mmCIF file of C-alpha atoms in Angstrom:
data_model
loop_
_atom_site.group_PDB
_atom_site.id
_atom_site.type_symbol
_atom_site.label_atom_id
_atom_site.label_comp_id
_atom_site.label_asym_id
_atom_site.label_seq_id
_atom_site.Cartn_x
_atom_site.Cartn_y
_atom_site.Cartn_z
ATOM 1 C CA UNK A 22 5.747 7.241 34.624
ATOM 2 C CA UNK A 23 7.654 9.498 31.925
ATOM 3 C CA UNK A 24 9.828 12.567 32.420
ATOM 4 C CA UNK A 25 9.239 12.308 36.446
ATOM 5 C CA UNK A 26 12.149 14.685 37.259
ATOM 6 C CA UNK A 27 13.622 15.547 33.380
ATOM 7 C CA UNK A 28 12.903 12.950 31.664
ATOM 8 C CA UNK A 29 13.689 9.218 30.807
ATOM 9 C CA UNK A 30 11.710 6.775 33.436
ATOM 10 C CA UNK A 31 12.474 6.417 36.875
ATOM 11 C CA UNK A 32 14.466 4.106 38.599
ATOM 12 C CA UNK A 33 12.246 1.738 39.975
ATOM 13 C CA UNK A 34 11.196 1.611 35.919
ATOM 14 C CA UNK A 35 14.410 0.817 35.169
ATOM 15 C CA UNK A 36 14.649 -1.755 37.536
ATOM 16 C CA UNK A 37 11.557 -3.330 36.785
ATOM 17 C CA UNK A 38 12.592 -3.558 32.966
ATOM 18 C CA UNK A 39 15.866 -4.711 33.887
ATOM 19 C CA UNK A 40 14.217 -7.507 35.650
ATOM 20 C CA UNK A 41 12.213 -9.090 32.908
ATOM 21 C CA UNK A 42 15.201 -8.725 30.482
ATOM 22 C CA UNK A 43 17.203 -10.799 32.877
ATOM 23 C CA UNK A 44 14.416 -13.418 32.942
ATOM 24 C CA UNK A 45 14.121 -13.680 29.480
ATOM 25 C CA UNK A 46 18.100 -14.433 29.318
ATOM 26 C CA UNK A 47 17.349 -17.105 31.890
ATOM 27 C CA UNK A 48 14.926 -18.547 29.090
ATOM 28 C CA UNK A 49 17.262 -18.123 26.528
ATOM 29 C CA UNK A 50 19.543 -20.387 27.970
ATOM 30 C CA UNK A 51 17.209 -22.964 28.805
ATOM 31 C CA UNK A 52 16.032 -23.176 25.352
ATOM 32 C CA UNK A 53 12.824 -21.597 24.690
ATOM 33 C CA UNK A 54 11.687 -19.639 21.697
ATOM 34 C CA UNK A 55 11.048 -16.448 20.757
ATOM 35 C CA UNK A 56 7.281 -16.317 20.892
ATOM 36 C CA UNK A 57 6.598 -18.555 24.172
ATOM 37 C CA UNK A 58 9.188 -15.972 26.009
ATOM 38 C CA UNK A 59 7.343 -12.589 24.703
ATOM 39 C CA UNK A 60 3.887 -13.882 25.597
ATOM 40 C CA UNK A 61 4.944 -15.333 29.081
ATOM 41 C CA UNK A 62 6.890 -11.949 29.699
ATOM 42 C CA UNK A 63 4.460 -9.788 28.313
ATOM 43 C CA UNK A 64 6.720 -7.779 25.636
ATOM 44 C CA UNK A 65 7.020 -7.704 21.649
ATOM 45 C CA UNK A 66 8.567 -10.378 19.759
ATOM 46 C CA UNK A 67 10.396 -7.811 17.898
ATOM 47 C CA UNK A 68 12.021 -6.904 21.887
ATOM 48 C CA UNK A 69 12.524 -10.256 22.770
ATOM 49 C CA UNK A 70 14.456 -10.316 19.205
ATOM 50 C CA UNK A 71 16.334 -7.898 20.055
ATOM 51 C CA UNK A 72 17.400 -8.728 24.054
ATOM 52 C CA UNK A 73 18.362 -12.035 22.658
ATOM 53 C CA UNK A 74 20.921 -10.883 19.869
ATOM 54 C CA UNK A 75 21.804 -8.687 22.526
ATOM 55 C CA UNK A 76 22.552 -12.280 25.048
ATOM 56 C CA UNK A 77 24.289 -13.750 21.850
ATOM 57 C CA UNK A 78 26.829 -10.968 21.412
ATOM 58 C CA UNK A 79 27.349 -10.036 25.144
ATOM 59 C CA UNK A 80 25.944 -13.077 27.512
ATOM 60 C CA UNK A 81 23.642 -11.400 30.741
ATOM 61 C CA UNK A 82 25.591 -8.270 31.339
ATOM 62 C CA UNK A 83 24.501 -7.001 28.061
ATOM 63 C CA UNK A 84 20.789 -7.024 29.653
ATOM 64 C CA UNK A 85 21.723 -5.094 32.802
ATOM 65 C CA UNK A 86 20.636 -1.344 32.151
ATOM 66 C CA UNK A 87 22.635 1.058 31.576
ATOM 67 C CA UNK A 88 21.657 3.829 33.961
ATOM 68 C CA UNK A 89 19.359 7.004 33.111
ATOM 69 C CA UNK A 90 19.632 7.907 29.435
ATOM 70 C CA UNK A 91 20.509 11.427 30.445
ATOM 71 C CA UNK A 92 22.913 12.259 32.871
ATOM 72 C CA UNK A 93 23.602 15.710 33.398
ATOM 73 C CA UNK A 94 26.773 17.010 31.087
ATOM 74 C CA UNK A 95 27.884 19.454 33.668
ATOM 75 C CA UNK A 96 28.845 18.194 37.275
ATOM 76 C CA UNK A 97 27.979 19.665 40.217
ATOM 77 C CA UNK A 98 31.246 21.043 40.595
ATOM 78 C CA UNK A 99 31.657 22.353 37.512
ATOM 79 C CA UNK A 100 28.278 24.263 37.626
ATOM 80 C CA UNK A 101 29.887 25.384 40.786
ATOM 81 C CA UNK A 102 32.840 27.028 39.262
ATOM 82 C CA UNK A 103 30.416 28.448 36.304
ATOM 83 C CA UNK A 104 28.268 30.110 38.717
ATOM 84 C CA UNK A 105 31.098 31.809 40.407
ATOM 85 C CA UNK A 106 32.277 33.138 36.522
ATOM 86 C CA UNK A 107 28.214 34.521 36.021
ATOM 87 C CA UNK A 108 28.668 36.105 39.418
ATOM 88 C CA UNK A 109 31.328 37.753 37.965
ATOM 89 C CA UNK A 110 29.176 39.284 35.404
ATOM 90 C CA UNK A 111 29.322 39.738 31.522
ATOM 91 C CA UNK A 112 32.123 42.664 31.526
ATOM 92 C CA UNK A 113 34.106 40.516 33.078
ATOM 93 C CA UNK A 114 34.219 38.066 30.481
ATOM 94 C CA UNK A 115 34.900 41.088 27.583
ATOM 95 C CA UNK A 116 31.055 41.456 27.319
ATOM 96 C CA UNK A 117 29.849 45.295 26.420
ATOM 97 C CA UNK A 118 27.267 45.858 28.225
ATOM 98 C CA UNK A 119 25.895 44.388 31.791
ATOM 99 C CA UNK A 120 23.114 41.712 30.561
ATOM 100 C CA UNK A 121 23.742 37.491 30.070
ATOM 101 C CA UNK A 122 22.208 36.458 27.281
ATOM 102 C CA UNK A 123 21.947 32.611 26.384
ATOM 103 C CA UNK A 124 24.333 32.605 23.673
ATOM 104 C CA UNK A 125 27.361 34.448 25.961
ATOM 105 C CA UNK A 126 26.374 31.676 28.973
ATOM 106 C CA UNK A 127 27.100 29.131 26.298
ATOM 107 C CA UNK A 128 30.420 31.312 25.314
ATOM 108 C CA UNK A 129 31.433 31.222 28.625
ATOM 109 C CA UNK A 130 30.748 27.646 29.147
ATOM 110 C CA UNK A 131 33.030 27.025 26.257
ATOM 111 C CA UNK A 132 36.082 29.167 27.360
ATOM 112 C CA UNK A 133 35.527 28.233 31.439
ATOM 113 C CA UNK A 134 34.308 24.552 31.219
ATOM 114 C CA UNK A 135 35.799 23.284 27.788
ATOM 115 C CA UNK A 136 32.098 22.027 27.266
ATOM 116 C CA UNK A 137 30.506 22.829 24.011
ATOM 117 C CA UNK A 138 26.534 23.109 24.459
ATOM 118 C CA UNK A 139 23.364 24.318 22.316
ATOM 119 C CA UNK A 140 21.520 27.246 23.360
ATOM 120 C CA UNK A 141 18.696 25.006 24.744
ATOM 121 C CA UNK A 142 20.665 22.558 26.627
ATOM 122 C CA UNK A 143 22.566 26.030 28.417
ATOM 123 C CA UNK A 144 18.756 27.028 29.287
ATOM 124 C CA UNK A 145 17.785 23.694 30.721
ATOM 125 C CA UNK A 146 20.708 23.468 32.549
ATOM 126 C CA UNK A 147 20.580 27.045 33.886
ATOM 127 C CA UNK A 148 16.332 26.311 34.794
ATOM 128 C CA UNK A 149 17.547 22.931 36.448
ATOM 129 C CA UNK A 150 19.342 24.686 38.918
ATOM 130 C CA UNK A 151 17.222 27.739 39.597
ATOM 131 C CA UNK A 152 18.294 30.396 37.552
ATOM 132 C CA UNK A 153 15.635 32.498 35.393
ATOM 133 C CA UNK A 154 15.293 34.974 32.666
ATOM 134 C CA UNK A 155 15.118 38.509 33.578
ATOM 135 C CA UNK A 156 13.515 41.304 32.085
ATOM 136 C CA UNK A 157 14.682 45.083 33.762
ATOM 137 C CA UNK A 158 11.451 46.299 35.608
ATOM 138 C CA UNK A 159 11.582 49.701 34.310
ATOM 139 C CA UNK A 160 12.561 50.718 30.702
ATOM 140 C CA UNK A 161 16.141 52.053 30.534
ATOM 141 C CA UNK A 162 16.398 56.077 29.784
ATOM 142 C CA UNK A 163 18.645 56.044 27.523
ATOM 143 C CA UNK A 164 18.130 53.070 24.924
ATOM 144 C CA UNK A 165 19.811 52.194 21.523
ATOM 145 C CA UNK A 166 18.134 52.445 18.793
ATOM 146 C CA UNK A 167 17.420 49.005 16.990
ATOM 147 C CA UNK A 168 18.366 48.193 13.217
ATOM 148 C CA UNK A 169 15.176 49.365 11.893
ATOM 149 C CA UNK A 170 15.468 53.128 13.794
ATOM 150 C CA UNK A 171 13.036 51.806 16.486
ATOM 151 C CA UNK A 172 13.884 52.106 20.082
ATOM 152 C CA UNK A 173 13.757 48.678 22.168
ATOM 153 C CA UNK A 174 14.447 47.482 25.654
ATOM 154 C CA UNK A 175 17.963 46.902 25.739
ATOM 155 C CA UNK A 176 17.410 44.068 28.309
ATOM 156 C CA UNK A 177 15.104 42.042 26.755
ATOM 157 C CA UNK A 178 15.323 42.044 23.298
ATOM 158 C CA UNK A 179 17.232 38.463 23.296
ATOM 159 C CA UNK A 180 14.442 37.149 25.027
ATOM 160 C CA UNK A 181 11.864 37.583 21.737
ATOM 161 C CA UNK A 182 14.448 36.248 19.936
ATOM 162 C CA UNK A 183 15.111 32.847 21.234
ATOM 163 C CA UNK A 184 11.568 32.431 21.777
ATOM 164 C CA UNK A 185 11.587 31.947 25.347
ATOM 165 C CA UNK A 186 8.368 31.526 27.602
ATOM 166 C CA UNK A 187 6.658 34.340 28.741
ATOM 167 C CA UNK A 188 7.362 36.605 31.966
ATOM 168 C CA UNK A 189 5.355 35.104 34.721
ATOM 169 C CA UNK A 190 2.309 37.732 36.005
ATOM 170 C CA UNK A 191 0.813 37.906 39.542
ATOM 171 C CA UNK A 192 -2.988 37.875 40.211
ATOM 172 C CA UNK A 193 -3.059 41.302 39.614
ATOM 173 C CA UNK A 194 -1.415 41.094 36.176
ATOM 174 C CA UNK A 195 1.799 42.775 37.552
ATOM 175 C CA UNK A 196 5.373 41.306 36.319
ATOM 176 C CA UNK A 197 6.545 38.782 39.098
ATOM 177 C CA UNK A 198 9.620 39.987 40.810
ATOM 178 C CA UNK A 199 12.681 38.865 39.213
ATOM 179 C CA UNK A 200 15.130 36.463 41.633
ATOM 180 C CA UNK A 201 18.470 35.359 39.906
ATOM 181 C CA UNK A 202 19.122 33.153 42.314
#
């Protein structure tokens, strides 16, 4: 199955595909042609094609797999260090105000981590470890005015503006409570 836990196939998948490359290599050595080895193994000529220029170039090793095609571009303990900088909070890091947008959690991953990431990767990686988006639950007295003289939500206007998904809603239609983590 597809995108079990983020995507790419599993690793029994892997396995499994790794096998039947490594069985066509065994037929490539002993002679047999294209065709005969995609219709015994149950693949595309144009795959068999390709695993054997691959056996030409690099012998059996170059059918081995090569691990999950994404691997996670922070580590564990680097994500560890970056949540200690969010706990920290946006002044901290020469921020105005008191609210992390996506686009200062990718600044921050920049100037902490030495890592540069788009906006959507920083919002996978901060949804693969349990962080959420956060709207304030009440609307703030005293708000700026936006560009166009109307007054806005100071703490979630970045949210419309990335497009993210909507704020969850209970039965009863009522905001869900907002956890940070």
């Amino acid at each position: 199955m597809r995108y079990p836990d983020g995507g790419g196939l599993t690793a029994e998948r892997r396995a499994f595909r790794e096998r039947i490359r490594l069985q066509a290599g065994k037929r490539f050595a002993a002679g047999e042609k294209t065709a005969v080895v995609a219709k015994d193994l149950r693949v595309s000529v144009r795959s068999v094609e390709h695993w054997r220029r691959a056996w030409r170039e690099g012998g059996m090793e170059a059918l081995r797999s090569a691990g999950p095609a994404s691997s996670p571009t922070v580590t564990d303990a680097q994500f560890a260090v970056f949540e200690e900088e969010l706990g920290k909070g946006p002044s901290a890091h020469g921020f105005e105000d008191e609210r992390w947008t996506l686009a200062r959690v990718q600044t921050v991953i920049r100037r902490r981590l030495r890592l540069s990431l788009s906006v959507a990767t920083v919002w996978r990686l901060l949804k693969r470890h349990g962080w959420s988006w956060q709207t304030p639950a009440r609307r703030a007295l005293e708000r700026r005015p936006r560009m166009g003289g109307t007054a806005s939500s100071s703490g979630s206007s970045w949210v419309t503006s990335l497009r993210l998904p909507p704020v969850r809603r209970t039965s009863s239609g009522a905001p869900c409570p907002s956890v940070i983590r």
